[in-house]
mmCIF file of C-alpha atoms in Angstrom:
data_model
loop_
_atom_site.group_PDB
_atom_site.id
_atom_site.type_symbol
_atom_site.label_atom_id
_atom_site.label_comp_id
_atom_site.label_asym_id
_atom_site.label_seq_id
_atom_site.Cartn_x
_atom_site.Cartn_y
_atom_site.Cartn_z
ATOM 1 C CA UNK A 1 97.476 107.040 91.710
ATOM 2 C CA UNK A 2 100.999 106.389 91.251
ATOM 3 C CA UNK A 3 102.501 103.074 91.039
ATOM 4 C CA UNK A 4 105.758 101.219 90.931
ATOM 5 C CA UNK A 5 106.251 97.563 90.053
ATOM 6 C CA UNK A 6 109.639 95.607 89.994
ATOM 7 C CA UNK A 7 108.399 92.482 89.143
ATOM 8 C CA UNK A 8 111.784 90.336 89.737
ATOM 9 C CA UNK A 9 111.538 89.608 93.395
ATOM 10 C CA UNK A 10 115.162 88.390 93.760
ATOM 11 C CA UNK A 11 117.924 87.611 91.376
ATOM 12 C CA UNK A 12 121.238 85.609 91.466
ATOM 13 C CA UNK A 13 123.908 85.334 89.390
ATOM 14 C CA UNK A 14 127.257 84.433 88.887
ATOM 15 C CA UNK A 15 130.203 87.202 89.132
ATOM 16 C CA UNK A 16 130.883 89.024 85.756
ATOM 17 C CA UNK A 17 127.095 88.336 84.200
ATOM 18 C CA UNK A 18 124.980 91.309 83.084
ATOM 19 C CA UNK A 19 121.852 91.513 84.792
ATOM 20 C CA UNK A 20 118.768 93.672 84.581
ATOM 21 C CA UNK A 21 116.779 95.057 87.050
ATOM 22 C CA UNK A 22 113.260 95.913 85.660
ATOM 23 C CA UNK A 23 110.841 98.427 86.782
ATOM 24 C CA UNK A 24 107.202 99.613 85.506
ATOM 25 C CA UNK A 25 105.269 102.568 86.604
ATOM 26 C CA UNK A 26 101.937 103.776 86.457
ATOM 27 C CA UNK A 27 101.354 107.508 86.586
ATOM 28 C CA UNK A 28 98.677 110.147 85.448
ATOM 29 C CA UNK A 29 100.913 113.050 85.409
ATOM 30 C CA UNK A 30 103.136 114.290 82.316
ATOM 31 C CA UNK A 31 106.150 115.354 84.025
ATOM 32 C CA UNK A 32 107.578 112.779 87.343
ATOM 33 C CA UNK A 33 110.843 111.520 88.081
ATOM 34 C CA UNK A 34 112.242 108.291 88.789
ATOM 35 C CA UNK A 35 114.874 107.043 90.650
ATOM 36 C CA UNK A 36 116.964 104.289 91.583
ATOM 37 C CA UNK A 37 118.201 103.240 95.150
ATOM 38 C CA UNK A 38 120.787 100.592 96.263
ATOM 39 C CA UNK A 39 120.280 98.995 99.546
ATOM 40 C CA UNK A 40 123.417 96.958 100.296
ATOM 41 C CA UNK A 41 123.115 94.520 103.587
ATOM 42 C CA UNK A 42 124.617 97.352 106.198
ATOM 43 C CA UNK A 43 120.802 99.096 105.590
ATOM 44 C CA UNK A 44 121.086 102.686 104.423
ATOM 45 C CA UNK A 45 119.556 103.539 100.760
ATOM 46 C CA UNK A 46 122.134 105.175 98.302
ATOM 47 C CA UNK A 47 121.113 107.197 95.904
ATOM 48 C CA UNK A 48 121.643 106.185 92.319
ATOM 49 C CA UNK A 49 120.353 108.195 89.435
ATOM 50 C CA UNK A 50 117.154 110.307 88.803
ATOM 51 C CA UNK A 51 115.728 110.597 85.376
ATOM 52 C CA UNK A 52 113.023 112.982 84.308
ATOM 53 C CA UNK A 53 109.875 112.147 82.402
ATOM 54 C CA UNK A 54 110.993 114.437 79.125
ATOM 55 C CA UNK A 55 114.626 113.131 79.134
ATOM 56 C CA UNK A 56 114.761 109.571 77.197
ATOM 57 C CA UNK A 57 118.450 109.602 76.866
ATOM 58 C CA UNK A 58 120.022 106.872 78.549
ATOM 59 C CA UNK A 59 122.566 106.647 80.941
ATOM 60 C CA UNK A 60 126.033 105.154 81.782
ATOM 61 C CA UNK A 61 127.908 105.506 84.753
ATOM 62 C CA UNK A 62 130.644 102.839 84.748
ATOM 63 C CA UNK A 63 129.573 99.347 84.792
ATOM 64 C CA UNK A 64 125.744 100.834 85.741
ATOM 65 C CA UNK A 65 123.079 101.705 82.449
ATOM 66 C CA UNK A 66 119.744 102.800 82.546
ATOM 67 C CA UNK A 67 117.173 102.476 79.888
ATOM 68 C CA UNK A 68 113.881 104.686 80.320
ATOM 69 C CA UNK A 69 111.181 104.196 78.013
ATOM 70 C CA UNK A 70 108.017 106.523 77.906
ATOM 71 C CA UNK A 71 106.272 104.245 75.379
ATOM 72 C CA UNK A 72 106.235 101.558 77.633
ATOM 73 C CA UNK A 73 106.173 103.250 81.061
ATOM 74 C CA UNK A 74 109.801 101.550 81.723
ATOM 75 C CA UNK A 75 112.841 102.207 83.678
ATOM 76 C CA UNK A 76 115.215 99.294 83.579
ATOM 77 C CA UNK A 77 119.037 99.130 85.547
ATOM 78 C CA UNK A 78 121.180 97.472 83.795
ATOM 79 C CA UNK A 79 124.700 96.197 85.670
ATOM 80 C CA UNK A 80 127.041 94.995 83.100
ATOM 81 C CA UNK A 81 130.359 92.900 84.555
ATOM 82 C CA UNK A 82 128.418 92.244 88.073
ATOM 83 C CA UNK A 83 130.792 92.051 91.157
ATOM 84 C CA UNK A 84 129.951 90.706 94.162
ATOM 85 C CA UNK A 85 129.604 94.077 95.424
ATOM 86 C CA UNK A 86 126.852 94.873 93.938
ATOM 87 C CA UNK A 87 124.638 92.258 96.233
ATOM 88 C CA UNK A 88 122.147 94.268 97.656
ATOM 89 C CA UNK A 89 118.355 95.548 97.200
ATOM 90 C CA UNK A 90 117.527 97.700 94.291
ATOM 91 C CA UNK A 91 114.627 99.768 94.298
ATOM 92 C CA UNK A 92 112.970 101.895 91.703
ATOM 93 C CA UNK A 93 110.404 105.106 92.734
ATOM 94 C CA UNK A 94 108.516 107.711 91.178
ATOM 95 C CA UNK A 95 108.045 110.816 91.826
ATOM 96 C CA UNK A 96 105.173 112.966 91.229
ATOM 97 C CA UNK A 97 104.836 116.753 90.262
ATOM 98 C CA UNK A 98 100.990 116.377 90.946
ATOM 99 C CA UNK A 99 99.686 119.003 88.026
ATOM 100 C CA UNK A 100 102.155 121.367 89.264
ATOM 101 C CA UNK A 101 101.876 121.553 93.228
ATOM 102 C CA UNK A 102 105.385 119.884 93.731
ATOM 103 C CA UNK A 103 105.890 116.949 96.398
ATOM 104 C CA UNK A 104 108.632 114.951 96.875
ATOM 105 C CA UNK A 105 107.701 112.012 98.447
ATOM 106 C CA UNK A 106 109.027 108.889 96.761
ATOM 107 C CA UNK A 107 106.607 105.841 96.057
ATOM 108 C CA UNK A 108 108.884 102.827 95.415
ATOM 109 C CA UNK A 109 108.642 99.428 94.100
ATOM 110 C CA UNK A 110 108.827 96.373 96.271
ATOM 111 C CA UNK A 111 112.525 95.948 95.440
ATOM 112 C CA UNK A 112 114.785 93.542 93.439
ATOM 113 C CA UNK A 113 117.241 91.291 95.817
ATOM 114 C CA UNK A 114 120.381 91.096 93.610
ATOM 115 C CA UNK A 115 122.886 88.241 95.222
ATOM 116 C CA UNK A 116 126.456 87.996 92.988
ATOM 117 C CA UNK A 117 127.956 84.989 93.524
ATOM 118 C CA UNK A 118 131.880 84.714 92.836
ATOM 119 C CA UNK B 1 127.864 108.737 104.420
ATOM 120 C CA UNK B 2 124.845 111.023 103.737
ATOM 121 C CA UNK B 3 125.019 113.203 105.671
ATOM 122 C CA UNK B 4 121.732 112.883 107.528
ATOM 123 C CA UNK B 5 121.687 111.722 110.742
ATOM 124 C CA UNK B 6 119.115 109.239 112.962
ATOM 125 C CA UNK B 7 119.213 108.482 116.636
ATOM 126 C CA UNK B 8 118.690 106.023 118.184
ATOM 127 C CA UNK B 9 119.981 103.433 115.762
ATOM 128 C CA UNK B 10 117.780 100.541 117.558
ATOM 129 C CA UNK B 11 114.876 100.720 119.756
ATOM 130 C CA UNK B 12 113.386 97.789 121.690
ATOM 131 C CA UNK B 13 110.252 98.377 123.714
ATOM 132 C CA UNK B 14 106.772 96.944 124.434
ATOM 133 C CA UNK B 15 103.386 97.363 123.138
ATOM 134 C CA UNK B 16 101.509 100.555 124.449
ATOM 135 C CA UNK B 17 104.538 102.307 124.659
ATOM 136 C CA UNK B 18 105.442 106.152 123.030
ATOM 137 C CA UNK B 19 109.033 106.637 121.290
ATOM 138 C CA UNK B 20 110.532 109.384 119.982
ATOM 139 C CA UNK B 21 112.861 108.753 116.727
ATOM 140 C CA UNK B 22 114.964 111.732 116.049
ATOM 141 C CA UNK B 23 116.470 113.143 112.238
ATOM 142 C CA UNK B 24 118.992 115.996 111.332
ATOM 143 C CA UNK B 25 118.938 116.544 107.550
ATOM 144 C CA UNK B 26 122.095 117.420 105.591
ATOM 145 C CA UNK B 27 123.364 120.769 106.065
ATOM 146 C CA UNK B 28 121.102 123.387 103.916
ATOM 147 C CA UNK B 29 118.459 120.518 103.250
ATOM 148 C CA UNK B 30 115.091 122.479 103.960
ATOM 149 C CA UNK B 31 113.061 119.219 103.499
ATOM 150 C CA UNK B 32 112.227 115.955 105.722
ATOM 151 C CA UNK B 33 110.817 113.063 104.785
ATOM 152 C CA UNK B 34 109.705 110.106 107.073
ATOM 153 C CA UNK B 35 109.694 106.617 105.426
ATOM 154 C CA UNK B 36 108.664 103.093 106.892
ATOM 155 C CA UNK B 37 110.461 99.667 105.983
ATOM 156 C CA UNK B 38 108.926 96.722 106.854
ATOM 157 C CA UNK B 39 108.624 92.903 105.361
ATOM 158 C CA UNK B 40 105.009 92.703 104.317
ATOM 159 C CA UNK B 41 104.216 96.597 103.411
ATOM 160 C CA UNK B 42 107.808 97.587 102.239
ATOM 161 C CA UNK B 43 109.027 100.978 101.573
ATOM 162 C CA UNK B 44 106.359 103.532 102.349
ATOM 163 C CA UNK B 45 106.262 107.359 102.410
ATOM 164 C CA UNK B 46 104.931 108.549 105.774
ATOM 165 C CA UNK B 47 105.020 112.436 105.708
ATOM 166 C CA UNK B 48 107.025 115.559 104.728
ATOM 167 C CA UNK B 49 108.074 118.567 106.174
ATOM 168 C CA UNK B 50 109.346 121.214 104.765
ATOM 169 C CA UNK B 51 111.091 124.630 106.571
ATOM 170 C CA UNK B 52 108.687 123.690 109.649
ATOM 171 C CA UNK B 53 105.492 122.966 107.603
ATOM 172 C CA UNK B 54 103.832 119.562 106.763
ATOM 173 C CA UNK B 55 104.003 119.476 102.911
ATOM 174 C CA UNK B 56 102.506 115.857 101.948
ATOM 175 C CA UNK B 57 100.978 112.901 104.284
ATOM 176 C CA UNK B 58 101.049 109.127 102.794
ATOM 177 C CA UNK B 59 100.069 106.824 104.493
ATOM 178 C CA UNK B 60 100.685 107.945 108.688
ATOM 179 C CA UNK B 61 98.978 106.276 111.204
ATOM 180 C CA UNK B 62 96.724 108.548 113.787
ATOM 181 C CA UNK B 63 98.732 107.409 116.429
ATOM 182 C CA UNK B 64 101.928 108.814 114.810
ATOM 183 C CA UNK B 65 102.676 112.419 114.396
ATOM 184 C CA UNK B 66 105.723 114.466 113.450
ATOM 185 C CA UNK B 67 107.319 118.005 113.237
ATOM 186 C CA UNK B 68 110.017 119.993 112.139
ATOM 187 C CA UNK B 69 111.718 121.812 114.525
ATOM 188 C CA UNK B 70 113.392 125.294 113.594
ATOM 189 C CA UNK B 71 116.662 124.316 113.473
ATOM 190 C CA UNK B 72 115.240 122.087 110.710
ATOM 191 C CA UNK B 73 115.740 118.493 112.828
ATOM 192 C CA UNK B 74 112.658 116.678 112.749
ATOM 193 C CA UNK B 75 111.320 114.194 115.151
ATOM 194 C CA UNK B 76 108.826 111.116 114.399
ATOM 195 C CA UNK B 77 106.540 110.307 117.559
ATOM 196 C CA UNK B 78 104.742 106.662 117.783
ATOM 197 C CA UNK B 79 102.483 106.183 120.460
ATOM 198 C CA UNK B 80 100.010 103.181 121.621
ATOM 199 C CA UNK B 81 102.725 101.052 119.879
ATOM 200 C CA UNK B 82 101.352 97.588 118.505
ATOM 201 C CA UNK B 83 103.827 94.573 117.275
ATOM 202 C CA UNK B 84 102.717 95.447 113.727
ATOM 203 C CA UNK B 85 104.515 99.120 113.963
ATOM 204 C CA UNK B 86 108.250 96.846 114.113
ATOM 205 C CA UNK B 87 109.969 98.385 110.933
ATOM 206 C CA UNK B 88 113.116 100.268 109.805
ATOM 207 C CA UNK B 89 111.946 104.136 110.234
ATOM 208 C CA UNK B 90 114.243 106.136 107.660
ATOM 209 C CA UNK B 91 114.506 109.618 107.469
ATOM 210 C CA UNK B 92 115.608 111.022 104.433
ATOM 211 C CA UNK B 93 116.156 114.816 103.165
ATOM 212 C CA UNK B 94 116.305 117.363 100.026
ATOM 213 C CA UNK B 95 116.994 121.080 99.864
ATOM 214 C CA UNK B 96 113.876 121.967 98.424
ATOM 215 C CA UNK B 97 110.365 120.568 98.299
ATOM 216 C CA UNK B 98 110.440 119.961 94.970
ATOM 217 C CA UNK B 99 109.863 116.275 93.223
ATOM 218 C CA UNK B 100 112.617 116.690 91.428
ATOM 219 C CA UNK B 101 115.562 116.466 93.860
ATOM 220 C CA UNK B 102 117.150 113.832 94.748
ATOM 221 C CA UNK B 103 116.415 112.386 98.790
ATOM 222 C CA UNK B 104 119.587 111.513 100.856
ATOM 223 C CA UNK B 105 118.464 108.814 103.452
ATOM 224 C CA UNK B 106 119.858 108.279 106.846
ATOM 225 C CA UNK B 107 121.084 105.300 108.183
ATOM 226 C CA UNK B 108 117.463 104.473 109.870
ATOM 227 C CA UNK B 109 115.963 103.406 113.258
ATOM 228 C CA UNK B 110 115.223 99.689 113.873
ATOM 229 C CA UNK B 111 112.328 99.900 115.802
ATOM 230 C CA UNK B 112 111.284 96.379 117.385
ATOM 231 C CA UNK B 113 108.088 96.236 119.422
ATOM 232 C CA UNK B 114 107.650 93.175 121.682
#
């Protein structure tokens, strides 16, 4: 069964830090996708990025980075220069292929509570 | 904005009750998903539809169901409705079925049962 674990329940820092959001899955499939979604306090999820299991490039959009590692079943969101914008609730998921029938429902980790202070 | 649309935005009503919780997906977006927020379970995948059909069930309760209409809107229905069932209800949508595309979420019901 699939699996997502953020592990950092909530995080705080002070405006212009880097932080890192980390997130671990579990899966039994070879090819999944994973994904990250801001929650900011209004509610609605915003889509993020999507990576693909046999893509380890990482990614920069901006002040956002995102490091996936296969070896280590990782897929870590890094904000470099934090504003206090980017308060809100992070969450990873994972999505399965499911040996080749093709789903799309999300499972996603418990979330990471990011609070920027100025 | 999204581009998928919920109504109501809140919901209050009492235990033993039925609502309806209504979702238009993005224009072209063949796919519906049904999610449920809440404190102690958090984000969880509820069903899918896709062009009418269910495609995947998580974890629905018996007294829930869904369907996709033809005009591709999609309606949740909750029935017998205990205090537990208080959660944000999103509804989010893709073009295809696949696991690969990205889901565009609505702005989700607040459903509080007293």
């Amino acid at each position: 069964a699939q699996k997502v674990t953020q592990a950092q329940t909530e995080i705080s820092v002070v405006e212009k830090e880097d932080v890192t959001l980390d997130c671990v899955y579990e899966t039994r499939d070879t090819t999944y996708y994973l994904f990250w979604y801001k929650q900011p306090p209004s509610g609605e999820l915003v889509f993020l990025i999507r990576r693909n299991s046999f893509d380890e490039q990482n990614e920069i959009s901006g002040r956002y980075s995102w490091n996936f590692q296969k070896s280590t079943s990782s897929f870590n969101f890094t904000i470099t220069a934090s504003q206090v914008v980017d308060s809100a609730v992070y969450f990873c998921a994972l999505s399965e292929a499911d040996g080749g029938t093709s789903y799309g429902k999300l499972t996603f980790g418990q979330g990471t509570i990011l609070t920027v202070h100025p | 904005d999204s581009g998928v649309t919920q109504t109501p935005k809140h919901l209050i009503t009492a235990t033993g009750q039925r609502v309806t919780l209504r979702c238009s997906p993005r224009s072209g977006d063949l796919s519906v998903y049904w999610y449920q927020q809440s404190l102690d379970q958090g984000l969880q995948f509820l069903i899918q539809y896709y062009n009418g059909e269910e495609r995947a069930k998580g974890n629905i309760l018996e007294r829930f169901s869904a369907q996709q209409f033809p005009d591709l809107h999609s309606e949740l229905n909750l029935s017998s409705l205990e205090l537990g069932d208080s959660a944000l209800y999103f509804c989010a949508s893709s073009p295809s079925a696949s696991s690969y595309n990205e889901q565009f979420f609505g702005p989700g019901t607040r459903l509080t049962v007293l």
